[in-house]
Amino acid sequence: MADQPKPPTLDFNALVLSLGSSAIVHLGEAPDPTTGNKPEKPDFTMAQQSIDLLAMLQEKTRGNLTAEEAKFLDNMLFDLRMLYLEVSQRQKAG
């Protein structure tokens, strides 16, 4: 069997990163990994859903995360919420 690259470790931060990446794609700030193209316009409903899932995850896991995991999740939520505001303001102005 040929050497195959080792898949990335699946841990809590990988889950947070996956949901965060999904929100970024829906906001039109990164290309869709399935098509390689950026969306023509943001899908705020889907972006908000991804952000809300992360917020729910934060609430349900409070007290059960390592300090590093909790900080990663806090930072991801803050960054996504700021990006959501920035993109929505750009849409209103544009």
PDB file of N, CA, C and O in Angstrom, residues 23-50:
ATOM      1  N   ALA A  23     -18.888  29.036   8.243  1.00  0.00           N
ATOM      2  CA  ALA A  23     -19.451  30.388   8.356  1.00  0.00           C
ATOM      3  C   ALA A  23     -18.702  31.354   7.441  1.00  0.00           C
ATOM      4  O   ALA A  23     -19.316  32.188   6.774  1.00  0.00           O
ATOM      5  N   ILE A  24     -17.387  31.227   7.379  1.00  0.00           N
ATOM      6  CA  ILE A  24     -16.573  32.117   6.546  1.00  0.00           C
ATOM      7  C   ILE A  24     -16.913  31.931   5.070  1.00  0.00           C
ATOM      8  O   ILE A  24     -17.040  32.900   4.324  1.00  0.00           O
ATOM      9  N   VAL A  25     -17.108  30.692   4.656  1.00  0.00           N
ATOM     10  CA  VAL A  25     -17.506  30.423   3.267  1.00  0.00           C
ATOM     11  C   VAL A  25     -18.877  31.029   2.993  1.00  0.00           C
ATOM     12  O   VAL A  25     -19.091  31.692   1.971  1.00  0.00           O
ATOM     13  N   HIS A  26     -19.823  30.835   3.906  1.00  0.00           N
ATOM     14  CA  HIS A  26     -21.177  31.375   3.715  1.00  0.00           C
ATOM     15  C   HIS A  26     -21.183  32.906   3.675  1.00  0.00           C
ATOM     16  O   HIS A  26     -22.028  33.500   3.009  1.00  0.00           O
ATOM     17  N   LEU A  27     -20.221  33.516   4.351  1.00  0.00           N
ATOM     18  CA  LEU A  27     -20.120  34.974   4.313  1.00  0.00           C
ATOM     19  C   LEU A  27     -19.436  35.459   3.035  1.00  0.00           C
ATOM     20  O   LEU A  27     -19.330  36.658   2.796  1.00  0.00           O
ATOM     21  N   GLY A  28     -18.981  34.527   2.220  1.00  0.00           N
ATOM     22  CA  GLY A  28     -18.355  34.892   0.949  1.00  0.00           C
ATOM     23  C   GLY A  28     -16.917  35.337   1.083  1.00  0.00           C
ATOM     24  O   GLY A  28     -16.370  35.953   0.172  1.00  0.00           O
ATOM     25  N   GLU A  29     -16.281  35.011   2.207  1.00  0.00           N
ATOM     26  CA  GLU A  29     -14.913  35.444   2.459  1.00  0.00           C
ATOM     27  C   GLU A  29     -13.876  34.375   2.120  1.00  0.00           C
ATOM     28  O   GLU A  29     -12.679  34.625   2.242  1.00  0.00           O
ATOM     29  N   ALA A  30     -14.328  33.205   1.732  1.00  0.00           N
ATOM     30  CA  ALA A  30     -13.426  32.115   1.339  1.00  0.00           C
ATOM     31  C   ALA A  30     -14.142  31.282   0.279  1.00  0.00           C
ATOM     32  O   ALA A  30     -15.377  31.234   0.251  1.00  0.00           O
ATOM     33  N   PRO A  31     -13.376  30.623  -0.585  1.00  0.00           N
ATOM     34  CA  PRO A  31     -14.013  29.794  -1.606  1.00  0.00           C
ATOM     35  C   PRO A  31     -14.658  28.551  -1.005  1.00  0.00           C
ATOM     36  O   PRO A  31     -14.193  28.022   0.000  1.00  0.00           O
ATOM     37  N   ASP A  32     -15.723  28.125  -1.629  1.00  0.00           N
ATOM     38  CA  ASP A  32     -16.392  26.889  -1.250  1.00  0.00           C
ATOM     39  C   ASP A  32     -15.456  25.735  -1.587  1.00  0.00           C
ATOM     40  O   ASP A  32     -15.010  25.615  -2.727  1.00  0.00           O
ATOM     41  N   PRO A  33     -15.124  24.879  -0.617  1.00  0.00           N
ATOM     42  CA  PRO A  33     -14.174  23.801  -0.894  1.00  0.00           C
ATOM     43  C   PRO A  33     -14.675  22.790  -1.931  1.00  0.00           C
ATOM     44  O   PRO A  33     -13.873  22.124  -2.572  1.00  0.00           O
ATOM     45  N   THR A  34     -15.971  22.700  -2.118  1.00  0.00           N
ATOM     46  CA  THR A  34     -16.488  21.739  -3.098  1.00  0.00           C
ATOM     47  C   THR A  34     -16.402  22.262  -4.525  1.00  0.00           C
ATOM     48  O   THR A  34     -16.257  21.480  -5.456  1.00  0.00           O
ATOM     49  N   THR A  35     -16.471  23.589  -4.702  1.00  0.00           N
ATOM     50  CA  THR A  35     -16.436  24.159  -6.049  1.00  0.00           C
ATOM     51  C   THR A  35     -15.155  24.940  -6.327  1.00  0.00           C
ATOM     52  O   THR A  35     -14.792  25.135  -7.481  1.00  0.00           O
ATOM     53  N   GLY A  36     -14.506  25.410  -5.274  1.00  0.00           N
ATOM     54  CA  GLY A  36     -13.323  26.242  -5.441  1.00  0.00           C
ATOM     55  C   GLY A  36     -13.656  27.695  -5.758  1.00  0.00           C
ATOM     56  O   GLY A  36     -12.770  28.508  -5.970  1.00  0.00           O
ATOM     57  N   ASN A  37     -14.942  28.016  -5.796  1.00  0.00           N
ATOM     58  CA  ASN A  37     -15.385  29.377  -6.119  1.00  0.00           C
ATOM     59  C   ASN A  37     -15.960  30.067  -4.892  1.00  0.00           C
ATOM     60  O   ASN A  37     -16.604  29.441  -4.060  1.00  0.00           O
ATOM     61  N   LYS A  38     -15.741  31.381  -4.842  1.00  0.00           N
ATOM     62  CA  LYS A  38     -16.382  32.173  -3.792  1.00  0.00           C
ATOM     63  C   LYS A  38     -17.833  32.393  -4.176  1.00  0.00           C
ATOM     64  O   LYS A  38     -18.137  32.604  -5.347  1.00  0.00           O
ATOM     65  N   PRO A  39     -18.733  32.356  -3.200  1.00  0.00           N
ATOM     66  CA  PRO A  39     -20.133  32.659  -3.509  1.00  0.00           C
ATOM     67  C   PRO A  39     -20.268  34.084  -4.039  1.00  0.00           C
ATOM     68  O   PRO A  39     -19.507  34.971  -3.650  1.00  0.00           O
ATOM     69  N   GLU A  40     -21.236  34.293  -4.930  1.00  0.00           N
ATOM     70  CA  GLU A  40     -21.448  35.632  -5.490  1.00  0.00           C
ATOM     71  C   GLU A  40     -21.895  36.625  -4.427  1.00  0.00           C
ATOM     72  O   GLU A  40     -21.537  37.795  -4.455  1.00  0.00           O
ATOM     73  N   LYS A  41     -22.729  36.150  -3.510  1.00  0.00           N
ATOM     74  CA  LYS A  41     -23.166  37.013  -2.419  1.00  0.00           C
ATOM     75  C   LYS A  41     -23.246  36.183  -1.144  1.00  0.00           C
ATOM     76  O   LYS A  41     -23.412  34.961  -1.193  1.00  0.00           O
ATOM     77  N   PRO A  42     -23.111  36.835  -0.007  1.00  0.00           N
ATOM     78  CA  PRO A  42     -23.137  36.110   1.266  1.00  0.00           C
ATOM     79  C   PRO A  42     -24.499  35.478   1.532  1.00  0.00           C
ATOM     80  O   PRO A  42     -25.541  36.006   1.131  1.00  0.00           O
ATOM     81  N   ASP A  43     -24.466  34.338   2.202  1.00  0.00           N
ATOM     82  CA  ASP A  43     -25.677  33.681   2.674  1.00  0.00           C
ATOM     83  C   ASP A  43     -25.712  33.874   4.191  1.00  0.00           C
ATOM     84  O   ASP A  43     -25.179  33.067   4.950  1.00  0.00           O
ATOM     85  N   PHE A  44     -26.319  34.992   4.607  1.00  0.00           N
ATOM     86  CA  PHE A  44     -26.306  35.358   6.013  1.00  0.00           C
ATOM     87  C   PHE A  44     -27.050  34.352   6.890  1.00  0.00           C
ATOM     88  O   PHE A  44     -26.664  34.131   8.031  1.00  0.00           O
ATOM     89  N   THR A  45     -28.082  33.728   6.361  1.00  0.00           N
ATOM     90  CA  THR A  45     -28.841  32.742   7.144  1.00  0.00           C
ATOM     91  C   THR A  45     -27.961  31.551   7.496  1.00  0.00           C
ATOM     92  O   THR A  45     -27.911  31.116   8.652  1.00  0.00           O
ATOM     93  N   MET A  46     -27.247  31.027   6.509  1.00  0.00           N
ATOM     94  CA  MET A  46     -26.386  29.865   6.759  1.00  0.00           C
ATOM     95  C   MET A  46     -25.186  30.244   7.629  1.00  0.00           C
ATOM     96  O   MET A  46     -24.774  29.465   8.486  1.00  0.00           O
ATOM     97  N   ALA A  47     -24.638  31.434   7.414  1.00  0.00           N
ATOM     98  CA  ALA A  47     -23.517  31.896   8.247  1.00  0.00           C
ATOM     99  C   ALA A  47     -23.971  32.014   9.698  1.00  0.00           C
ATOM    100  O   ALA A  47     -23.277  31.564  10.615  1.00  0.00           O
ATOM    101  N   GLN A  48     -25.149  32.599   9.912  1.00  0.00           N
ATOM    102  CA  GLN A  48     -25.670  32.758  11.268  1.00  0.00           C
ATOM    103  C   GLN A  48     -25.919  31.403  11.917  1.00  0.00           C
ATOM    104  O   GLN A  48     -25.661  31.221  13.104  1.00  0.00           O
ATOM    105  N   GLN A  49     -26.375  30.445  11.130  1.00  0.00           N
ATOM    106  CA  GLN A  49     -26.619  29.104  11.668  1.00  0.00           C
ATOM    107  C   GLN A  49     -25.316  28.476  12.171  1.00  0.00           C
ATOM    108  O   GLN A  49     -25.280  27.885  13.250  1.00  0.00           O
ATOM    109  N   SER A  50     -24.251  28.626  11.419  1.00  0.00           N
ATOM    110  CA  SER A  50     -22.956  28.083  11.849  1.00  0.00           C
ATOM    111  C   SER A  50     -22.472  28.774  13.114  1.00  0.00           C
ATOM    112  O   SER A  50     -21.961  28.127  14.041  1.00  0.00           O
TER     113      SER A  50
END
